[in-house]
Amino acid sequence: MSRKLPGVLGVHHIGVSVPDLEKAREFYLDVLGAVEEVAPLEWADNPFIDKVVGLEDSAARQFFCRLGNLQIEVFEYSAPQQQPLDTRRGVNEYGYTHIALQVEDITAVHDRIVAAGLPVHTPPELSTITTDTDGTKRRYWKFTSPTRSCRSEAAWPSPPRRLGPLTDVPGRPRSRPALG
Protein backbone atom coordinates (compact mmCIF):
# COMPACT_ATOMS: atom_id res chain seq x y z
CA MET A 1 0.00 0.00 0.00
CA SER A 2 1.34 3.43 -0.94
CA ARG A 3 1.73 5.95 1.89
CA LYS A 4 1.47 8.90 -0.46
CA LEU A 5 -1.88 10.64 -0.87
CA PRO A 6 -2.70 10.81 -4.58
CA GLY A 7 -2.59 14.27 -6.09
CA VAL A 8 -1.06 16.18 -3.15
CA LEU A 9 1.16 18.89 -4.64
CA GLY A 10 2.17 20.81 -1.52
CA VAL A 11 0.91 23.19 1.15
CA HIS A 12 -1.69 25.69 -0.11
CA HIS A 13 -1.88 27.87 3.02
CA ILE A 14 -1.66 27.89 6.79
CA GLY A 15 -4.35 29.16 9.17
CA VAL A 16 -3.65 31.21 12.29
CA SER A 17 -6.21 32.10 14.97
CA VAL A 18 -5.44 35.39 16.71
CA PRO A 19 -6.98 37.39 19.57
CA ASP A 20 -6.80 40.73 17.68
CA LEU A 21 -7.34 40.74 13.91
CA GLU A 22 -6.32 44.38 13.44
CA LYS A 23 -2.97 43.86 15.20
CA ALA A 24 -2.43 40.74 13.10
CA ARG A 25 -3.29 42.64 9.90
CA GLU A 26 -0.78 45.36 10.83
CA PHE A 27 1.88 42.71 11.56
CA TYR A 28 1.44 40.63 8.40
CA LEU A 29 0.68 43.46 5.94
CA ASP A 30 2.50 46.52 7.27
CA VAL A 31 5.47 45.06 9.15
CA LEU A 32 6.20 41.92 7.11
CA GLY A 33 4.91 43.26 3.77
CA ALA A 34 2.36 40.55 2.98
CA VAL A 35 -0.25 41.27 0.30
CA GLU A 36 -3.97 40.82 0.90
CA GLU A 37 -5.26 39.06 -2.21
CA VAL A 38 -8.94 38.39 -1.55
CA ALA A 39 -11.69 40.29 0.24
CA PRO A 40 -11.92 39.65 4.00
CA LEU A 41 -14.63 37.31 5.22
CA GLU A 42 -16.90 37.53 8.25
CA TRP A 43 -19.49 35.04 9.44
CA ALA A 44 -21.93 34.14 12.19
CA ASP A 45 -24.91 31.76 12.26
CA ASN A 46 -23.65 29.86 9.23
CA PRO A 47 -24.27 26.08 9.54
CA PHE A 48 -22.14 25.35 6.45
CA ILE A 49 -19.04 27.12 7.84
CA ASP A 50 -19.70 25.53 11.26
CA LYS A 51 -19.36 22.12 9.58
CA VAL A 52 -16.21 23.18 7.70
CA VAL A 53 -14.44 24.46 10.84
CA GLY A 54 -15.90 21.79 13.14
CA LEU A 55 -17.41 24.24 15.63
CA GLU A 56 -21.01 24.90 16.67
CA ASP A 57 -22.36 28.45 16.49
CA SER A 58 -19.03 29.89 15.30
CA ALA A 59 -18.52 33.55 14.49
CA ALA A 60 -15.31 35.05 13.16
CA ARG A 61 -13.61 37.66 11.01
CA GLN A 62 -10.82 36.65 8.66
CA PHE A 63 -8.31 37.92 6.10
CA PHE A 64 -6.09 36.04 3.67
CA CYS A 65 -2.65 37.26 2.60
CA ARG A 66 0.42 36.14 0.68
CA LEU A 67 3.95 36.58 1.98
CA GLY A 68 6.32 35.50 -0.78
CA ASN A 69 5.43 31.88 -1.50
CA LEU A 70 3.40 31.45 1.72
CA GLN A 71 -0.33 32.11 1.95
CA ILE A 72 -1.70 32.80 5.43
CA GLU A 73 -5.34 32.78 6.51
CA VAL A 74 -5.81 34.76 9.73
CA PHE A 75 -8.92 34.42 11.95
CA GLU A 76 -10.29 36.20 15.00
CA TYR A 77 -13.13 34.14 16.50
CA SER A 78 -15.75 35.86 18.64
CA ALA A 79 -17.58 32.54 19.21
CA PRO A 80 -17.17 30.05 20.68
CA GLN A 81 -15.20 31.61 23.54
CA GLN A 82 -11.49 30.68 23.53
CA GLN A 83 -9.26 29.75 26.40
CA PRO A 84 -6.94 32.61 27.46
CA LEU A 85 -3.84 32.86 25.29
CA ASP A 86 -0.70 31.61 27.03
CA THR A 87 1.95 34.06 25.79
CA ARG A 88 4.67 31.94 27.40
CA ARG A 89 3.71 28.73 25.58
CA GLY A 90 6.94 26.88 24.92
CA VAL A 91 7.98 25.48 21.55
CA ASN A 92 8.01 22.06 23.22
CA GLU A 93 4.19 22.13 23.47
CA TYR A 94 2.13 20.22 20.91
CA GLY A 95 1.04 22.03 17.76
CA TYR A 96 2.70 24.41 15.36
CA THR A 97 5.52 26.29 17.04
CA HIS A 98 6.71 28.80 14.42
CA ILE A 99 6.85 29.78 10.78
CA ALA A 100 10.19 30.42 9.11
CA LEU A 101 10.62 33.34 6.72
CA GLN A 102 13.26 33.69 4.02
CA VAL A 103 14.78 37.16 4.09
CA GLU A 104 17.36 39.03 2.04
CA ASP A 105 18.90 40.95 4.96
CA ILE A 106 18.40 39.53 8.45
CA THR A 107 19.79 42.64 10.17
CA ALA A 108 17.36 44.96 8.35
CA VAL A 109 14.43 42.66 9.19
CA HIS A 110 15.52 42.52 12.85
CA ASP A 111 15.70 46.34 12.97
CA ARG A 112 12.20 46.62 11.48
CA ILE A 113 10.76 44.08 13.95
CA VAL A 114 12.34 45.91 16.90
CA ALA A 115 11.11 49.29 15.57
CA ALA A 116 7.58 47.83 15.44
CA GLY A 117 7.87 47.02 19.16
CA LEU A 118 7.67 43.24 18.77
CA PRO A 119 9.29 40.91 21.32
CA VAL A 120 12.59 39.49 20.10
CA HIS A 121 14.08 36.39 21.71
CA THR A 122 17.61 37.38 20.75
CA PRO A 123 19.18 39.61 18.10
CA PRO A 124 20.77 37.87 15.10
CA GLU A 125 24.33 36.83 15.85
CA LEU A 126 26.12 36.94 12.53
CA SER A 127 29.17 35.08 13.87
CA THR A 128 27.06 31.92 14.06
CA ILE A 129 26.28 31.78 10.34
CA THR A 130 26.39 28.24 8.98
CA THR A 131 27.22 27.26 5.42
CA ASP A 132 25.38 24.45 3.63
CA THR A 133 27.24 22.03 1.38
CA ASP A 134 26.03 24.02 -1.65
CA GLY A 135 27.55 27.23 -0.26
CA THR A 136 24.31 28.80 0.97
CA LYS A 137 24.91 30.72 4.20
CA ARG A 138 22.22 30.61 6.88
CA ARG A 139 21.48 32.32 10.17
CA TYR A 140 18.31 31.83 12.18
CA TRP A 141 16.67 34.27 14.56
CA LYS A 142 13.28 34.18 16.34
CA PHE A 143 10.67 36.81 17.14
CA THR A 144 7.04 36.74 18.30
CA SER A 145 4.02 38.23 16.49
CA PRO A 146 2.22 41.10 18.23
CA THR A 147 -0.80 38.90 18.92
CA ARG A 148 1.61 36.41 20.52
CA SER A 149 -0.17 33.72 18.55
CA CYS A 150 2.83 32.74 16.45
CA ARG A 151 6.58 32.69 16.81
CA SER A 152 8.46 33.41 13.63
CA GLU A 153 11.94 32.59 12.51
CA ALA A 154 13.95 34.36 9.84
CA ALA A 155 16.58 32.60 7.75
CA TRP A 156 19.23 34.62 5.92
CA PRO A 157 20.21 34.64 3.16
CA SER A 158 18.16 31.89 1.70
CA PRO A 159 17.21 32.62 -1.89
CA PRO A 160 14.58 30.29 -3.31
CA ARG A 161 15.94 27.72 -5.71
CA ARG A 162 14.35 26.91 -9.04
CA LEU A 163 13.07 23.37 -8.84
CA GLY A 164 13.39 20.92 -11.70
CA PRO A 165 10.88 18.26 -12.72
CA LEU A 166 10.03 15.45 -10.34
CA THR A 167 12.46 12.57 -10.71
CA ASP A 168 12.21 8.94 -9.68
CA VAL A 169 15.09 7.36 -7.81
CA PRO A 170 14.64 3.62 -7.23
CA GLY A 171 13.88 2.93 -3.57
CA ARG A 172 13.45 6.62 -2.66
CA PRO A 173 10.53 9.08 -2.73
CA ARG A 174 10.18 11.28 -5.80
CA SER A 175 12.25 14.44 -5.48
CA ARG A 176 12.79 17.77 -7.23
CA PRO A 177 16.43 18.54 -7.94
CA ALA A 178 17.60 22.15 -7.71
CA LEU A 179 18.44 23.66 -11.08
CA GLY A 180 21.06 26.00 -9.77
XYZ file of N, CA and C in Angstrom:
540
model
N 0.840 -1.180 0.000
C 0.000 0.000 0.000
C 0.888 1.248 0.000
N 0.578 2.196 -0.856
C 1.336 3.433 -0.942
C 0.982 4.354 0.222
N 1.965 5.006 0.796
C 1.734 5.948 1.895
C 1.422 7.346 1.376
N 1.689 7.581 0.115
C 1.473 8.899 -0.464
C -0.003 9.102 -0.808
N -0.517 10.285 -0.476
C -1.875 10.636 -0.873
C -1.851 11.029 -2.340
N -2.729 10.491 -3.155
C -2.701 10.812 -4.577
C -3.065 12.274 -4.828
N -2.278 12.926 -5.659
C -2.592 14.274 -6.093
C -2.153 15.391 -5.173
N -1.503 15.102 -4.030
C -1.058 16.177 -3.146
C 0.174 16.837 -3.760
N 0.076 18.144 -3.998
C 1.158 18.887 -4.635
C 2.012 19.650 -3.636
N 1.442 20.030 -2.510
C 2.173 20.813 -1.520
C 1.208 21.501 -0.572
N 1.719 22.443 0.203
C 0.910 23.189 1.151
C 0.303 24.396 0.439
N -1.020 24.551 0.520
C -1.694 25.694 -0.106
C -1.616 26.921 0.798
N -1.967 26.763 2.079
C -1.881 27.873 3.016
C -1.881 27.340 4.446
N -1.548 28.220 5.376
C -1.659 27.890 6.794
C -2.723 28.803 7.392
N -3.357 28.358 8.471
C -4.351 29.162 9.169
C -3.858 29.497 10.561
N -4.085 30.746 10.981
C -3.655 31.213 12.292
C -4.842 31.880 12.969
N -5.156 31.465 14.184
C -6.211 32.097 14.967
C -5.558 33.093 15.920
N -6.048 34.325 15.921
C -5.435 35.394 16.710
C -6.478 36.063 17.599
N -6.038 36.699 18.704
C -6.981 37.395 19.573
C -7.336 38.799 19.092
N -6.562 39.364 18.148
C -6.799 40.733 17.682
C -6.483 40.800 16.188
N -7.522 40.786 15.358
C -7.339 40.738 13.906
C -6.640 41.986 13.373
N -6.936 43.153 13.940
C -6.316 44.384 13.437
C -4.819 44.423 13.733
N -4.408 43.954 14.909
C -2.971 43.861 15.201
C -2.308 42.862 14.263
N -2.976 41.746 14.001
C -2.425 40.736 13.098
C -2.310 41.293 11.678
N -3.319 42.036 11.233
C -3.285 42.644 9.897
C -2.095 43.606 9.798
N -1.912 44.427 10.820
C -0.775 45.356 10.825
C 0.547 44.586 10.761
N 0.654 43.502 11.535
C 1.878 42.706 11.557
C 2.166 42.085 10.191
N 1.202 41.341 9.655
C 1.442 40.631 8.396
C 1.557 41.577 7.198
N 0.686 42.585 7.120
C 0.679 43.458 5.943
C 1.688 44.599 6.062
N 1.662 45.333 7.157
C 2.495 46.522 7.270
C 3.929 46.223 7.684
N 4.121 45.344 8.670
C 5.474 45.060 9.153
C 6.189 44.075 8.232
N 5.539 42.941 7.929
C 6.202 41.919 7.115
C 6.049 42.152 5.616
N 5.070 42.959 5.199
C 4.911 43.260 3.774
C 4.073 42.266 2.997
N 3.246 41.486 3.677
C 2.363 40.546 2.983
C 1.336 41.337 2.160
N 0.728 40.657 1.183
C -0.250 41.269 0.296
C -1.591 40.578 0.499
N -2.623 41.375 0.762
C -3.968 40.823 0.904
C -4.527 40.621 -0.499
N -4.885 39.379 -0.834
C -5.256 39.058 -2.210
C -6.738 38.832 -2.439
N -7.497 38.595 -1.402
C -8.940 38.394 -1.547
C -9.647 39.234 -0.486
N -10.913 39.502 -0.709
C -11.691 40.293 0.239
C -11.808 39.556 1.576
N -11.746 40.286 2.688
C -11.916 39.653 3.996
C -13.289 38.994 4.107
N -13.395 38.057 5.017
C -14.631 37.310 5.220
C -15.052 37.458 6.676
N -16.356 37.489 6.898
C -16.899 37.534 8.246
C -18.124 36.633 8.274
N -18.314 35.891 9.372
C -19.494 35.035 9.437
C -19.988 34.870 10.870
N -21.251 34.528 10.951
C -21.931 34.139 12.189
C -23.203 33.418 11.756
N -23.677 32.499 12.567
C -24.914 31.764 12.263
C -24.888 31.152 10.865
N -23.790 30.461 10.547
C -23.648 29.856 9.234
C -23.396 28.357 9.416
N -24.430 27.517 9.315
C -24.269 26.076 9.540
C -23.229 25.430 8.613
N -23.124 25.916 7.370
C -22.138 25.347 6.452
C -20.714 25.580 6.971
N -20.393 26.827 7.334
C -19.045 27.115 7.845
C -18.818 26.390 9.169
N -19.850 26.289 10.013
C -19.697 25.530 11.256
C -19.231 24.109 10.974
N -19.782 23.484 9.939
C -19.357 22.124 9.575
C -17.919 22.125 9.066
N -17.563 23.114 8.253
C -16.205 23.185 7.697
C -15.174 23.325 8.808
N -15.429 24.221 9.785
C -14.442 24.465 10.840
C -14.611 23.524 12.034
N -15.701 22.751 12.058
C -15.895 21.786 13.138
C -16.279 22.417 14.463
N -16.967 23.552 14.424
C -17.414 24.245 15.632
C -18.903 24.528 15.528
N -19.592 24.526 16.666
C -21.007 24.899 16.670
C -21.140 26.385 16.970
N -22.055 27.037 16.254
C -22.359 28.451 16.488
C -21.114 29.329 16.419
N -20.251 29.101 15.420
C -19.025 29.889 15.300
C -19.320 31.264 14.708
N -18.480 32.204 15.056
C -18.517 33.550 14.491
C -17.077 34.049 14.431
N -16.691 34.606 13.296
C -15.311 35.045 13.156
C -15.185 36.083 12.049
N -14.062 36.795 12.103
C -13.615 37.663 11.011
C -12.297 37.073 10.518
N -11.985 37.304 9.246
C -10.824 36.654 8.662
C -10.245 37.516 7.552
N -8.922 37.400 7.326
C -8.309 37.918 6.104
C -7.294 36.904 5.620
N -6.967 36.998 4.357
C -6.092 36.041 3.675
C -5.000 36.850 2.995
N -3.739 36.491 3.214
C -2.650 37.256 2.600
C -1.566 36.319 2.083
N -0.711 36.889 1.239
C 0.420 36.142 0.680
C 1.699 36.855 1.085
N 2.637 36.082 1.607
C 3.949 36.578 1.983
C 4.963 35.749 1.211
N 5.434 36.282 0.090
C 6.317 35.504 -0.777
C 5.575 34.299 -1.311
N 6.086 33.097 -1.016
C 5.434 31.878 -1.497
C 4.510 31.258 -0.453
N 4.240 31.967 0.641
C 3.403 31.452 1.723
C 2.088 32.219 1.776
N 0.980 31.489 1.763
C -0.327 32.106 1.948
C -0.774 31.839 3.383
N -1.322 32.881 4.021
C -1.701 32.805 5.429
C -3.149 33.255 5.570
N -3.964 32.433 6.214
C -5.341 32.782 6.515
C -5.401 33.086 8.012
N -5.846 34.293 8.353
C -5.812 34.762 9.734
C -7.244 34.967 10.228
N -7.576 34.377 11.382
C -8.924 34.422 11.952
C -8.913 35.087 13.324
N -9.991 35.800 13.626
C -10.294 36.200 14.998
C -11.708 35.704 15.281
N -11.819 34.701 16.143
C -13.126 34.141 16.496
C -13.736 34.935 17.655
N -15.016 35.267 17.519
C -15.753 35.856 18.638
C -16.629 34.793 19.297
N -16.833 33.662 18.627
C -17.577 32.538 19.210
C -17.121 31.251 18.516
N -17.023 30.161 19.242
C -17.172 30.047 20.681
C -16.001 30.719 21.419
N -16.209 30.943 22.705
C -15.201 31.606 23.538
C -13.935 30.748 23.608
N -12.774 31.383 23.467
C -11.494 30.675 23.530
C -10.953 30.657 24.953
N -10.020 29.738 25.170
C -9.256 29.748 26.403
C -8.308 30.952 26.352
N -7.909 31.497 27.492
C -6.943 32.611 27.463
C -5.654 32.196 26.759
N -5.080 33.119 26.018
C -3.841 32.860 25.292
C -2.668 32.803 26.264
N -1.897 31.734 26.205
C -0.696 31.607 27.026
C 0.472 32.174 26.232
N 0.876 33.398 26.555
C 1.946 34.058 25.791
C 3.315 33.456 26.085
N 3.384 32.584 27.085
C 4.666 31.939 27.402
C 4.712 30.492 26.925
N 3.769 30.106 26.079
C 3.707 28.727 25.579
C 5.049 28.361 24.950
N 5.632 27.294 25.413
C 6.935 26.878 24.916
C 6.843 26.152 23.582
N 7.939 26.172 22.844
C 7.976 25.484 21.553
C 7.955 23.967 21.725
N 8.094 23.494 22.958
C 8.015 22.062 23.219
C 6.574 21.579 23.351
N 5.596 22.504 23.372
C 4.191 22.131 23.474
C 3.692 21.629 22.124
N 2.678 20.771 22.146
C 2.134 20.219 20.911
C 1.554 21.311 20.019
N 1.601 21.083 18.730
C 1.042 22.027 17.763
C 2.146 22.766 17.023
N 1.728 23.631 16.124
C 2.697 24.407 15.357
C 3.427 25.363 16.288
N 4.723 25.462 16.135
C 5.519 26.294 17.043
C 6.031 27.572 16.397
N 6.201 27.595 15.079
C 6.705 28.798 14.422
C 6.537 28.665 12.918
N 6.695 29.792 12.224
C 6.848 29.778 10.777
C 8.227 30.369 10.501
N 8.865 29.918 9.463
C 10.194 30.417 9.106
C 10.082 31.246 7.831
N 10.670 32.428 7.853
C 10.620 33.343 6.722
C 11.988 33.422 6.064
N 12.022 33.448 4.743
C 13.263 33.687 4.015
C 13.402 35.190 3.858
N 14.564 35.718 4.187
C 14.777 37.158 4.087
C 16.076 37.437 3.338
N 16.148 38.629 2.751
C 17.365 39.026 2.040
C 18.412 39.576 2.995
N 17.973 40.283 4.047
C 18.899 40.945 4.962
C 18.360 40.784 6.383
N 18.933 39.852 7.129
C 18.402 39.528 8.451
C 18.543 40.698 9.416
N 19.601 41.496 9.285
C 19.787 42.644 10.171
C 18.716 43.695 9.927
N 18.399 43.973 8.669
C 17.355 44.955 8.346
C 15.992 44.484 8.848
N 15.700 43.190 8.707
C 14.428 42.656 9.194
C 14.375 42.754 10.716
N 15.465 42.400 11.381
C 15.525 42.523 12.848
C 15.241 43.966 13.267
N 15.890 44.929 12.628
C 15.699 46.337 12.975
C 14.237 46.750 12.795
N 13.603 46.273 11.733
C 12.195 46.617 11.478
C 11.279 45.991 12.533
N 11.555 44.761 12.925
C 10.763 44.079 13.946
C 10.891 44.804 15.288
N 12.112 45.188 15.651
C 12.338 45.908 16.902
C 11.645 47.274 16.853
N 11.748 47.975 15.719
C 11.106 49.285 15.575
C 9.590 49.180 15.703
N 9.024 48.037 15.318
C 7.577 47.827 15.435
C 7.174 47.465 16.870
N 8.167 47.308 17.755
C 7.871 47.021 19.158
C 7.565 45.567 19.454
N 7.963 44.658 18.563
C 7.675 43.236 18.773
C 8.732 42.585 19.656
N 8.326 41.608 20.477
C 9.291 40.912 21.323
C 10.278 40.108 20.472
N 11.544 40.215 20.795
C 12.594 39.486 20.096
C 13.294 38.590 21.114
N 13.418 37.318 20.787
C 14.075 36.388 21.710
C 15.547 36.730 21.863
N 16.194 37.023 20.756
C 17.608 37.383 20.749
C 17.916 38.049 19.415
N 18.824 39.011 19.397
C 19.179 39.606 18.102
C 19.969 38.597 17.267
N 19.989 38.797 15.938
C 20.772 37.874 15.104
C 22.254 37.990 15.451
N 22.890 36.867 15.572
C 24.333 36.826 15.855
C 25.015 36.344 14.584
N 25.578 37.277 13.841
C 26.122 36.944 12.527
C 27.357 36.050 12.596
N 28.000 35.958 13.762
C 29.171 35.083 13.868
C 28.784 33.618 13.876
N 27.495 33.315 14.013
C 27.064 31.918 14.059
C 26.467 31.459 12.732
N 26.776 32.163 11.659
C 26.277 31.780 10.336
C 26.830 30.407 9.981
N 25.963 29.554 9.457
C 26.390 28.240 8.985
C 26.374 28.235 7.461
N 27.158 27.364 6.871
C 27.216 27.256 5.423
C 26.829 25.849 5.012
N 25.813 25.746 4.142
C 25.383 24.453 3.628
C 26.429 23.912 2.659
N 26.299 22.637 2.318
C 27.243 22.027 1.380
C 27.218 22.688 0.010
N 26.098 23.346 -0.359
C 26.031 24.021 -1.654
C 26.517 25.460 -1.582
N 27.023 25.884 -0.406
C 27.552 27.230 -0.264
C 26.559 28.252 0.271
N 25.307 27.865 0.445
C 24.310 28.795 0.972
C 24.592 29.056 2.441
N 24.681 30.340 2.807
C 24.910 30.715 4.197
C 23.570 30.925 4.878
N 23.482 30.499 6.142
C 22.219 30.612 6.877
C 22.469 31.118 8.293
N 21.506 31.898 8.768
C 21.480 32.325 10.165
C 20.031 32.400 10.567
N 19.687 31.858 11.720
C 18.308 31.825 12.183
C 18.144 32.729 13.392
N 16.959 33.341 13.480
C 16.666 34.266 14.564
C 15.171 34.248 14.794
N 14.714 34.321 16.040
C 13.283 34.181 16.336
C 12.699 35.452 16.939
N 11.430 35.720 16.561
C 10.668 36.815 17.142
C 9.224 36.362 17.266
N 8.425 37.109 18.026
C 7.038 36.737 18.300
C 6.095 37.771 17.705
N 4.994 37.313 17.080
C 4.021 38.232 16.486
C 3.352 39.066 17.578
N 2.804 40.236 17.221
C 2.216 41.104 18.233
C 1.001 40.500 18.918
N 0.338 39.560 18.285
C -0.803 38.903 18.919
C -0.329 37.748 19.792
N 0.970 37.491 19.775
C 1.610 36.408 20.522
C 1.038 35.042 20.158
N 0.437 34.975 18.974
C -0.168 33.722 18.553
C 0.798 32.892 17.724
N 1.912 33.471 17.324
C 2.830 32.737 16.454
C 4.243 33.249 16.639
N 5.167 32.326 16.827
C 6.584 32.692 16.807
C 7.053 32.568 15.376
N 7.939 33.442 14.980
C 8.461 33.410 13.626
C 9.971 33.290 13.683
N 10.501 32.782 12.615
C 11.938 32.592 12.513
C 12.357 33.126 11.161
N 13.448 33.855 11.109
C 13.950 34.363 9.841
C 15.226 33.621 9.487
N 15.375 33.272 8.239
C 16.581 32.597 7.750
C 17.225 33.504 6.722
N 18.554 33.692 6.824
C 19.226 34.618 5.923
C 20.552 34.064 5.481
N 21.056 34.406 4.332
C 20.211 34.641 3.159
C 19.791 33.299 2.633
N 18.647 33.183 2.156
C 18.163 31.894 1.704
C 17.331 32.090 0.447
N 17.985 32.386 -0.681
C 17.212 32.618 -1.895
C 16.506 31.353 -2.340
N 15.268 31.478 -2.825
C 14.580 30.285 -3.310
C 15.306 29.702 -4.509
N 15.322 28.402 -4.581
C 15.944 27.723 -5.714
C 14.885 27.378 -6.737
N 15.256 27.420 -8.004
C 14.355 26.909 -9.041
C 14.344 25.405 -8.918
N 13.181 24.825 -8.964
C 13.073 23.374 -8.842
C 12.858 22.751 -10.204
N 13.532 21.642 -10.444
C 13.387 20.921 -11.696
C 12.188 19.991 -11.650
N 12.001 19.196 -12.687
C 10.876 18.264 -12.718
C 11.061 17.170 -11.677
N 9.948 16.572 -11.271
C 10.026 15.453 -10.342
C 10.812 14.325 -10.980
N 11.674 13.692 -10.195
C 12.463 12.574 -10.712
C 12.232 11.356 -9.832
N 12.345 10.187 -10.423
C 12.213 8.942 -9.680
C 13.594 8.368 -9.426
N 13.863 8.048 -8.172
C 15.091 7.363 -7.805
C 14.654 6.052 -7.187
N 15.086 4.917 -7.751
C 14.640 3.624 -7.228
C 14.855 3.520 -5.717
N 13.791 3.120 -5.010
C 13.875 2.928 -3.575
C 13.748 4.194 -2.755
N 13.574 5.371 -3.393
C 13.451 6.625 -2.660
C 12.220 7.377 -3.139
N 11.685 8.283 -2.300
C 10.535 9.079 -2.731
C 10.925 9.965 -3.922
N 9.931 10.365 -4.693
C 10.179 11.277 -5.802
C 10.729 12.579 -5.248
N 11.651 13.192 -5.953
C 12.251 14.443 -5.482
C 12.357 15.439 -6.618
N 12.583 16.701 -6.260
C 12.789 17.773 -7.232
C 14.219 18.262 -7.083
N 15.064 18.034 -8.040
C 16.428 18.535 -7.938
C 16.468 20.037 -8.178
N 17.398 20.710 -7.486
C 17.596 22.147 -7.706
C 18.261 22.326 -9.066
N 17.860 23.383 -9.767
C 18.443 23.655 -11.084
C 19.562 24.675 -11.032
N 19.932 25.092 -9.855
C 21.059 26.000 -9.768
C 20.778 27.323 -9.256
